[in-house]
Amino acid sequence: MLNPMRDQTTVRAELRGDCERCFGLCCVALPFAASTDFAVDKAAGTPCRNLRSDHRCGIHAKLRQRGFTGCTVYDCFGAGQQVSQVTFGGRDWRSAPPEHARRMFDVFPVVRQLHELLWYLTEALALPAARPVHAELRTALAKTEQLTGNTPEELAELDVAAHRQDVNVLLLRTSELARADAKGRKKNRRGADLMGARLVGADLRGANLRGAYLIAADLTGADLRGADLIGADLRDADLTDADLTGAFFLTQPQLNAARGSAGTRLPESVTRPGHWTAQL
Ligand code: SF4
């Protein structure tokens, strides 16, 4: 459960993965396929070959060089520590019976989705323009928090897609209110195929970019202030010197998947990925 006395900064910190308090769940529970993001195939529920017995990654400092870029992009929104320490009370999957471990791996993606919703709802509540729906957002936040505290059995049975749908209705209303407040032409690019698009210096203030495919798009110097970026695919998009001040529903995994620079202006809810400036 999130601390009820929290401020925005504390909540955001709680909704970030804390590997120190997790049993490497993302490295076991989730599948991946050999691709530009992962060097090998891995089935769900199977420990990654690079996972050490202390639940740490054996190649953490060289993930990109070793072909595991996908791992540097991922964040569990704090679901790893929640499932490890709260849902399963600190019992790790290595020392537990196989049934306990399987249940842990089944529950982890469910809690990850709930925590992602907590992230969006928290962001929505930080938007002054969304004040008309703040009461409903708070109710949805409380309901989602309550669900994260369910037992493993209840979580395994949860229809998380239905809950997502309910929350999404509220997030859509939030987006309309927030973008109405933004300056610019407020273009509607919801779900648009903008893969590889040349959007250098584009005016995307207050744009609806929900679920847009911006893979490898050139957004150098683009103005994305006040844009809704929920679910936008930013893999390899170039955000060099772009302005994302006040852009909302942008998550750290989305940003981690993009390229950028020290000149990229970011909303305060996310941090500048280390690989933007690091020498690879
Ligand atoms: S490479 Fe490292 S971070 Fe990625 S899944 Fe394997 S152990 Fe986890």
mmCIF file of C-alpha atoms and ligand atoms in Angstrom:
data_model
loop_
_atom_site.group_PDB
_atom_site.id
_atom_site.type_symbol
_atom_site.label_atom_id
_atom_site.label_comp_id
_atom_site.label_asym_id
_atom_site.label_seq_id
_atom_site.Cartn_x
_atom_site.Cartn_y
_atom_site.Cartn_z
ATOM 1 C CA MET A 1 0.000 0.000 0.000
ATOM 2 C CA LEU A 2 1.165 3.518 -0.710
ATOM 3 C CA ASN A 3 1.826 5.676 2.299
ATOM 4 C CA PRO A 4 -1.343 7.786 2.909
ATOM 5 C CA MET A 5 0.749 10.742 4.226
ATOM 6 C CA ARG A 6 2.887 10.849 1.089
ATOM 7 C CA ASP A 7 3.699 13.798 -1.085
ATOM 8 C CA GLN A 8 4.014 13.594 -4.873
ATOM 9 C CA THR A 9 7.755 12.923 -4.796
ATOM 10 C CA THR A 10 7.365 10.089 -2.294
ATOM 11 C CA VAL A 11 4.567 8.476 -4.279
ATOM 12 C CA ARG A 12 6.587 8.611 -7.475
ATOM 13 C CA ALA A 13 9.531 6.996 -5.681
ATOM 14 C CA GLU A 14 7.253 4.229 -4.375
ATOM 15 C CA LEU A 15 6.045 3.585 -7.914
ATOM 16 C CA ARG A 16 9.537 2.831 -9.185
ATOM 17 C CA GLY A 17 11.166 -0.570 -9.152
ATOM 18 C CA ASP A 18 13.372 -1.164 -6.113
ATOM 19 C CA CYS A 19 15.515 -4.180 -7.014
ATOM 20 C CA GLU A 20 16.970 -4.269 -3.479
ATOM 21 C CA ARG A 21 13.558 -5.320 -2.156
ATOM 22 C CA CYS A 22 12.634 -7.642 -5.028
ATOM 23 C CA PHE A 23 13.566 -11.246 -5.795
ATOM 24 C CA GLY A 24 14.389 -10.518 -9.439
ATOM 25 C CA LEU A 25 10.800 -11.203 -10.437
ATOM 26 C CA CYS A 26 10.912 -9.470 -13.827
ATOM 27 C CA CYS A 27 13.971 -11.583 -14.692
ATOM 28 C CA VAL A 28 12.005 -14.770 -14.068
ATOM 29 C CA ALA A 29 8.285 -14.193 -14.485
ATOM 30 C CA LEU A 30 8.331 -12.437 -17.859
ATOM 31 C CA PRO A 31 9.106 -13.978 -21.251
ATOM 32 C CA PHE A 32 11.225 -12.371 -23.943
ATOM 33 C CA ALA A 33 12.146 -13.219 -27.494
ATOM 34 C CA ALA A 34 15.519 -12.899 -29.215
ATOM 35 C CA SER A 35 15.425 -9.535 -31.003
ATOM 36 C CA THR A 36 17.190 -6.191 -31.054
ATOM 37 C CA ASP A 37 16.072 -5.836 -27.401
ATOM 38 C CA PHE A 38 17.135 -9.264 -26.101
ATOM 39 C CA ALA A 39 20.065 -11.456 -27.074
ATOM 40 C CA VAL A 40 18.223 -14.729 -26.380
ATOM 41 C CA ASP A 41 14.756 -16.274 -25.960
ATOM 42 C CA LYS A 42 13.399 -16.822 -22.474
ATOM 43 C CA ALA A 43 10.133 -18.465 -21.420
ATOM 44 C CA ALA A 44 7.842 -17.012 -18.730
ATOM 45 C CA GLY A 45 8.585 -18.486 -15.304
ATOM 46 C CA THR A 46 12.179 -19.426 -16.226
ATOM 47 C CA PRO A 47 15.068 -17.537 -14.617
ATOM 48 C CA CYS A 48 17.182 -15.543 -17.054
ATOM 49 C CA ARG A 49 20.607 -17.130 -17.505
ATOM 50 C CA ASN A 50 22.190 -13.885 -16.284
ATOM 51 C CA LEU A 51 20.300 -13.829 -12.981
ATOM 52 C CA ARG A 52 22.596 -14.577 -10.044
ATOM 53 C CA SER A 53 21.617 -16.545 -6.960
ATOM 54 C CA ASP A 54 21.368 -13.287 -4.976
ATOM 55 C CA HIS A 55 18.625 -12.090 -7.403
ATOM 56 C CA ARG A 56 20.936 -9.545 -9.013
ATOM 57 C CA CYS A 57 21.769 -9.253 -12.683
ATOM 58 C CA GLY A 58 25.223 -10.613 -13.521
ATOM 59 C CA ILE A 59 25.666 -8.230 -16.459
ATOM 60 C CA HIS A 60 23.958 -5.144 -15.038
ATOM 61 C CA ALA A 61 26.733 -2.733 -16.029
ATOM 62 C CA LYS A 62 26.915 -4.072 -19.596
ATOM 63 C CA LEU A 63 23.309 -4.793 -20.508
ATOM 64 C CA ARG A 64 23.309 -2.712 -23.687
ATOM 65 C CA GLN A 65 26.661 -3.975 -24.895
ATOM 66 C CA ARG A 66 25.536 -7.581 -24.308
ATOM 67 C CA GLY A 67 22.318 -7.180 -26.311
ATOM 68 C CA PHE A 68 19.848 -6.743 -23.424
ATOM 69 C CA THR A 69 18.671 -3.202 -24.148
ATOM 70 C CA GLY A 70 15.117 -4.299 -23.292
ATOM 71 C CA CYS A 71 16.170 -4.736 -19.645
ATOM 72 C CA THR A 72 17.480 -1.161 -19.408
ATOM 73 C CA VAL A 73 14.136 0.146 -20.650
ATOM 74 C CA TYR A 74 11.909 -1.832 -18.298
ATOM 75 C CA ASP A 75 10.412 -0.659 -15.020
ATOM 76 C CA CYS A 76 7.910 -2.568 -12.865
ATOM 77 C CA PHE A 77 6.345 0.567 -11.277
ATOM 78 C CA GLY A 78 7.208 -0.879 -7.865
ATOM 79 C CA ALA A 79 5.307 -4.124 -8.437
ATOM 80 C CA GLY A 80 8.440 -6.212 -7.782
ATOM 81 C CA GLN A 81 8.897 -5.062 -4.208
ATOM 82 C CA GLN A 82 5.132 -5.137 -3.574
ATOM 83 C CA VAL A 83 4.796 -8.773 -4.653
ATOM 84 C CA SER A 84 8.049 -9.843 -2.971
ATOM 85 C CA GLN A 85 7.615 -8.097 0.361
ATOM 86 C CA VAL A 86 3.866 -7.603 0.798
ATOM 87 C CA THR A 87 1.872 -10.090 -1.272
ATOM 88 C CA PHE A 88 4.215 -12.955 -0.421
ATOM 89 C CA GLY A 89 5.560 -11.586 2.862
ATOM 90 C CA GLY A 90 9.263 -11.662 1.976
ATOM 91 C CA ARG A 91 9.439 -15.347 1.008
ATOM 92 C CA ASP A 92 11.553 -15.741 -2.123
ATOM 93 C CA TRP A 93 10.754 -18.090 -5.005
ATOM 94 C CA ARG A 94 14.027 -20.032 -4.791
ATOM 95 C CA SER A 95 13.443 -21.377 -1.307
ATOM 96 C CA ALA A 96 9.669 -21.755 -1.637
ATOM 97 C CA PRO A 97 7.752 -24.778 -2.960
ATOM 98 C CA PRO A 98 7.188 -24.747 -6.760
ATOM 99 C CA GLU A 99 3.506 -23.895 -6.355
ATOM 100 C CA HIS A 100 4.371 -20.765 -4.337
ATOM 101 C CA ALA A 101 6.888 -19.719 -7.004
ATOM 102 C CA ARG A 102 4.408 -20.267 -9.851
ATOM 103 C CA ARG A 103 1.776 -18.213 -8.082
ATOM 104 C CA MET A 104 4.315 -15.433 -7.549
ATOM 105 C CA PHE A 105 5.129 -15.340 -11.257
ATOM 106 C CA ASP A 106 1.415 -15.329 -12.176
ATOM 107 C CA VAL A 107 0.632 -12.486 -9.799
ATOM 108 C CA PHE A 108 3.570 -10.237 -10.697
ATOM 109 C CA PRO A 109 2.234 -9.042 -14.118
ATOM 110 C CA VAL A 110 -1.182 -8.378 -12.551
ATOM 111 C CA VAL A 111 0.300 -6.186 -9.830
ATOM 112 C CA ARG A 112 2.516 -4.492 -12.392
ATOM 113 C CA GLN A 113 -0.588 -3.426 -14.324
ATOM 114 C CA LEU A 114 -2.241 -2.164 -11.131
ATOM 115 C CA HIS A 115 0.878 -0.183 -10.232
ATOM 116 C CA GLU A 116 1.003 1.319 -13.712
ATOM 117 C CA LEU A 117 -2.583 2.495 -13.172
ATOM 118 C CA LEU A 118 -1.534 3.958 -9.815
ATOM 119 C CA TRP A 119 1.148 5.895 -11.696
ATOM 120 C CA TYR A 120 -1.354 7.342 -14.191
ATOM 121 C CA LEU A 121 -3.911 8.174 -11.505
ATOM 122 C CA THR A 122 -1.252 9.889 -9.414
ATOM 123 C CA GLU A 123 -0.187 11.895 -12.468
ATOM 124 C CA ALA A 124 -3.802 12.814 -13.219
ATOM 125 C CA LEU A 125 -4.276 14.118 -9.676
ATOM 126 C CA ALA A 126 -1.243 16.363 -10.132
ATOM 127 C CA LEU A 127 -2.882 18.142 -13.087
ATOM 128 C CA PRO A 128 -4.705 21.259 -11.875
ATOM 129 C CA ALA A 129 -6.894 21.301 -15.013
ATOM 130 C CA ALA A 130 -8.277 17.893 -14.055
ATOM 131 C CA ARG A 131 -9.821 19.298 -10.862
ATOM 132 C CA PRO A 132 -13.408 18.575 -12.025
ATOM 133 C CA VAL A 133 -12.615 14.848 -11.960
ATOM 134 C CA HIS A 134 -10.291 14.802 -8.942
ATOM 135 C CA ALA A 135 -12.901 13.224 -6.674
ATOM 136 C CA GLU A 136 -13.450 10.363 -9.119
ATOM 137 C CA LEU A 137 -9.715 9.981 -9.618
ATOM 138 C CA ARG A 138 -9.189 9.710 -5.868
ATOM 139 C CA THR A 139 -11.875 7.022 -5.655
ATOM 140 C CA ALA A 140 -10.240 5.083 -8.506
ATOM 141 C CA LEU A 141 -6.842 5.470 -6.846
ATOM 142 C CA ALA A 142 -8.156 4.118 -3.540
ATOM 143 C CA LYS A 143 -9.843 1.197 -5.292
ATOM 144 C CA THR A 144 -6.658 0.360 -7.211
ATOM 145 C CA GLU A 145 -4.540 0.553 -4.052
ATOM 146 C CA GLN A 146 -6.992 -1.714 -2.307
ATOM 147 C CA LEU A 147 -6.661 -4.269 -5.124
ATOM 148 C CA THR A 148 -2.876 -4.283 -4.828
ATOM 149 C CA GLY A 149 -3.316 -5.438 -1.224
ATOM 150 C CA ASN A 150 -5.341 -8.516 -2.226
ATOM 151 C CA THR A 151 -4.189 -12.039 -1.462
ATOM 152 C CA PRO A 152 -2.255 -13.971 -4.140
ATOM 153 C CA GLU A 153 -5.370 -16.028 -4.878
ATOM 154 C CA GLU A 154 -7.546 -12.919 -5.294
ATOM 155 C CA LEU A 155 -4.959 -11.252 -7.517
ATOM 156 C CA ALA A 156 -4.672 -14.319 -9.730
ATOM 157 C CA GLU A 157 -8.451 -14.212 -10.244
ATOM 158 C CA LEU A 158 -8.688 -10.462 -10.791
ATOM 159 C CA ASP A 159 -10.105 -9.173 -14.096
ATOM 160 C CA VAL A 160 -7.441 -6.516 -14.385
ATOM 161 C CA ALA A 161 -8.436 -5.658 -17.983
ATOM 162 C CA ALA A 162 -11.915 -4.635 -16.806
ATOM 163 C CA HIS A 163 -10.437 -2.458 -14.071
ATOM 164 C CA ARG A 164 -8.065 -0.862 -16.601
ATOM 165 C CA GLN A 165 -11.031 -0.048 -18.812
ATOM 166 C CA ASP A 166 -12.859 1.709 -15.960
ATOM 167 C CA VAL A 167 -9.780 3.735 -15.099
ATOM 168 C CA ASN A 168 -9.133 4.575 -18.732
ATOM 169 C CA VAL A 169 -12.515 6.329 -19.021
ATOM 170 C CA LEU A 170 -11.372 8.669 -16.270
ATOM 171 C CA LEU A 171 -7.935 9.154 -17.791
ATOM 172 C CA LEU A 172 -9.544 10.127 -21.111
ATOM 173 C CA ARG A 173 -11.611 12.801 -19.388
ATOM 174 C CA THR A 174 -8.505 13.969 -17.568
ATOM 175 C CA SER A 175 -6.669 14.238 -20.883
ATOM 176 C CA GLU A 176 -9.421 16.327 -22.485
ATOM 177 C CA LEU A 177 -9.417 18.731 -19.546
ATOM 178 C CA ALA A 178 -5.628 19.008 -19.414
ATOM 179 C CA ARG A 179 -5.174 19.499 -23.157
ATOM 180 C CA ALA A 180 -7.961 22.071 -23.315
ATOM 181 C CA ASP A 181 -5.736 24.104 -21.020
ATOM 182 C CA ALA A 182 -2.658 23.759 -23.231
ATOM 183 C CA LYS A 183 -1.645 26.230 -25.906
ATOM 184 C CA GLY A 184 -1.215 25.225 -29.571
ATOM 185 C CA ARG A 185 -3.303 23.466 -32.198
ATOM 186 C CA LYS A 186 -3.835 20.334 -30.080
ATOM 187 C CA LYS A 187 -3.525 17.911 -32.959
ATOM 188 C CA ASN A 188 -5.249 14.565 -32.669
ATOM 189 C CA ARG A 189 -2.708 11.824 -33.449
ATOM 190 C CA ARG A 190 -4.299 9.127 -31.310
ATOM 191 C CA GLY A 191 -2.983 5.729 -32.399
ATOM 192 C CA ALA A 192 -1.346 7.318 -35.474
ATOM 193 C CA ASP A 193 1.334 5.487 -37.405
ATOM 194 C CA LEU A 194 4.230 7.944 -37.155
ATOM 195 C CA MET A 195 7.019 5.385 -37.362
ATOM 196 C CA GLY A 196 10.169 7.021 -38.661
ATOM 197 C CA ALA A 197 8.277 10.292 -39.232
ATOM 198 C CA ARG A 198 10.301 13.469 -39.612
ATOM 199 C CA LEU A 199 8.826 15.726 -36.935
ATOM 200 C CA VAL A 200 11.804 18.010 -36.421
ATOM 201 C CA GLY A 201 10.652 21.139 -34.600
ATOM 202 C CA ALA A 202 6.980 20.060 -34.904
ATOM 203 C CA ASP A 203 4.379 21.961 -32.927
ATOM 204 C CA LEU A 204 2.750 19.172 -30.901
ATOM 205 C CA ARG A 205 1.628 21.295 -27.989
ATOM 206 C CA GLY A 206 -1.432 19.789 -26.323
ATOM 207 C CA ALA A 207 -1.486 16.992 -28.926
ATOM 208 C CA ASN A 208 -3.328 13.755 -28.360
ATOM 209 C CA LEU A 209 -0.607 11.149 -28.950
ATOM 210 C CA ARG A 210 -2.314 8.334 -27.056
ATOM 211 C CA GLY A 211 -0.985 5.029 -28.362
ATOM 212 C CA ALA A 212 0.759 6.709 -31.306
ATOM 213 C CA TYR A 213 3.525 4.725 -33.004
ATOM 214 C CA LEU A 214 6.480 7.069 -32.839
ATOM 215 C CA ILE A 215 9.116 4.368 -33.235
ATOM 216 C CA ALA A 216 12.327 5.951 -34.611
ATOM 217 C CA ALA A 217 10.488 9.230 -35.287
ATOM 218 C CA ASP A 218 12.721 12.284 -35.434
ATOM 219 C CA LEU A 219 11.293 14.642 -32.823
ATOM 220 C CA THR A 220 14.428 16.753 -32.546
ATOM 221 C CA GLY A 221 13.479 20.143 -31.167
ATOM 222 C CA ALA A 222 9.743 19.273 -31.224
ATOM 223 C CA ASP A 223 7.391 21.117 -28.903
ATOM 224 C CA LEU A 224 5.431 18.510 -26.941
ATOM 225 C CA ARG A 225 4.381 20.722 -24.069
ATOM 226 C CA GLY A 226 1.095 19.596 -22.554
ATOM 227 C CA ALA A 227 0.791 16.576 -24.881
ATOM 228 C CA ASP A 228 -0.874 13.333 -23.787
ATOM 229 C CA LEU A 229 1.662 10.551 -24.336
ATOM 230 C CA ILE A 230 -0.118 7.627 -22.722
ATOM 231 C CA GLY A 231 0.934 4.387 -24.393
ATOM 232 C CA ALA A 232 2.862 6.169 -27.158
ATOM 233 C CA ASP A 233 5.601 3.931 -28.511
ATOM 234 C CA LEU A 234 8.773 6.002 -28.313
ATOM 235 C CA ARG A 235 11.297 3.263 -29.024
ATOM 236 C CA ASP A 236 14.310 4.876 -30.678
ATOM 237 C CA ALA A 237 12.417 8.135 -31.157
ATOM 238 C CA ASP A 238 14.859 11.044 -31.139
ATOM 239 C CA LEU A 239 13.882 13.583 -28.486
ATOM 240 C CA THR A 240 17.082 15.592 -28.723
ATOM 241 C CA ASP A 241 16.355 19.157 -27.560
ATOM 242 C CA ALA A 242 12.582 18.465 -27.590
ATOM 243 C CA ASP A 243 10.404 20.207 -25.003
ATOM 244 C CA LEU A 244 8.200 17.826 -23.012
ATOM 245 C CA THR A 245 7.483 20.228 -20.180
ATOM 246 C CA GLY A 246 3.996 19.523 -18.873
ATOM 247 C CA ALA A 247 3.552 16.495 -21.151
ATOM 248 C CA PHE A 248 1.570 13.960 -19.157
ATOM 249 C CA PHE A 249 1.073 10.205 -18.786
ATOM 250 C CA LEU A 250 4.670 9.735 -19.910
ATOM 251 C CA THR A 251 6.275 6.820 -18.080
ATOM 252 C CA GLN A 252 9.913 6.134 -17.353
ATOM 253 C CA PRO A 253 9.967 2.952 -19.505
ATOM 254 C CA GLN A 254 8.678 4.956 -22.495
ATOM 255 C CA LEU A 255 11.359 7.560 -21.993
ATOM 256 C CA ASN A 256 14.084 4.966 -21.414
ATOM 257 C CA ALA A 257 13.278 3.485 -24.825
ATOM 258 C CA ALA A 258 13.792 6.828 -26.582
ATOM 259 C CA ARG A 259 16.921 8.776 -27.412
ATOM 260 C CA GLY A 260 17.514 12.265 -26.120
ATOM 261 C CA SER A 261 20.047 14.771 -24.925
ATOM 262 C CA ALA A 262 20.992 17.019 -22.054
ATOM 263 C CA GLY A 263 18.922 19.662 -23.876
ATOM 264 C CA THR A 264 15.674 17.657 -23.782
ATOM 265 C CA ARG A 265 13.225 19.289 -21.398
ATOM 266 C CA LEU A 266 11.280 16.786 -19.313
ATOM 267 C CA PRO A 267 8.218 16.768 -17.065
ATOM 268 C CA GLU A 268 9.178 16.477 -13.391
ATOM 269 C CA SER A 269 7.565 13.028 -13.089
ATOM 270 C CA VAL A 270 10.410 11.319 -14.982
ATOM 271 C CA THR A 271 14.192 11.367 -14.852
ATOM 272 C CA ARG A 272 16.707 11.740 -17.671
ATOM 273 C CA PRO A 273 17.845 8.257 -18.749
ATOM 274 C CA GLY A 274 21.527 7.677 -18.017
ATOM 275 C CA HIS A 275 22.190 6.270 -21.490
ATOM 276 C CA TRP A 276 21.225 9.596 -23.138
ATOM 277 C CA THR A 277 24.513 11.088 -22.105
ATOM 278 C CA ALA A 278 26.633 8.032 -21.212
ATOM 279 C CA GLN A 279 29.339 6.816 -23.559
ATOM 280 C CA LEU A 280 28.279 3.367 -24.785
HETATM 281 S S1 SF4 B 1 19.828 -9.735 -18.438
HETATM 282 FE FE1 SF4 B 1 19.873 -9.159 -16.284
HETATM 283 S S2 SF4 B 1 18.234 -7.609 -16.037
HETATM 284 FE FE2 SF4 B 1 17.888 -8.692 -17.985
HETATM 285 S S3 SF4 B 1 16.445 -10.332 -17.479
HETATM 286 FE FE3 SF4 B 1 18.522 -11.175 -17.349
HETATM 287 S S4 SF4 B 1 19.100 -10.972 -15.185
HETATM 288 FE FE4 SF4 B 1 17.345 -9.615 -15.560
#
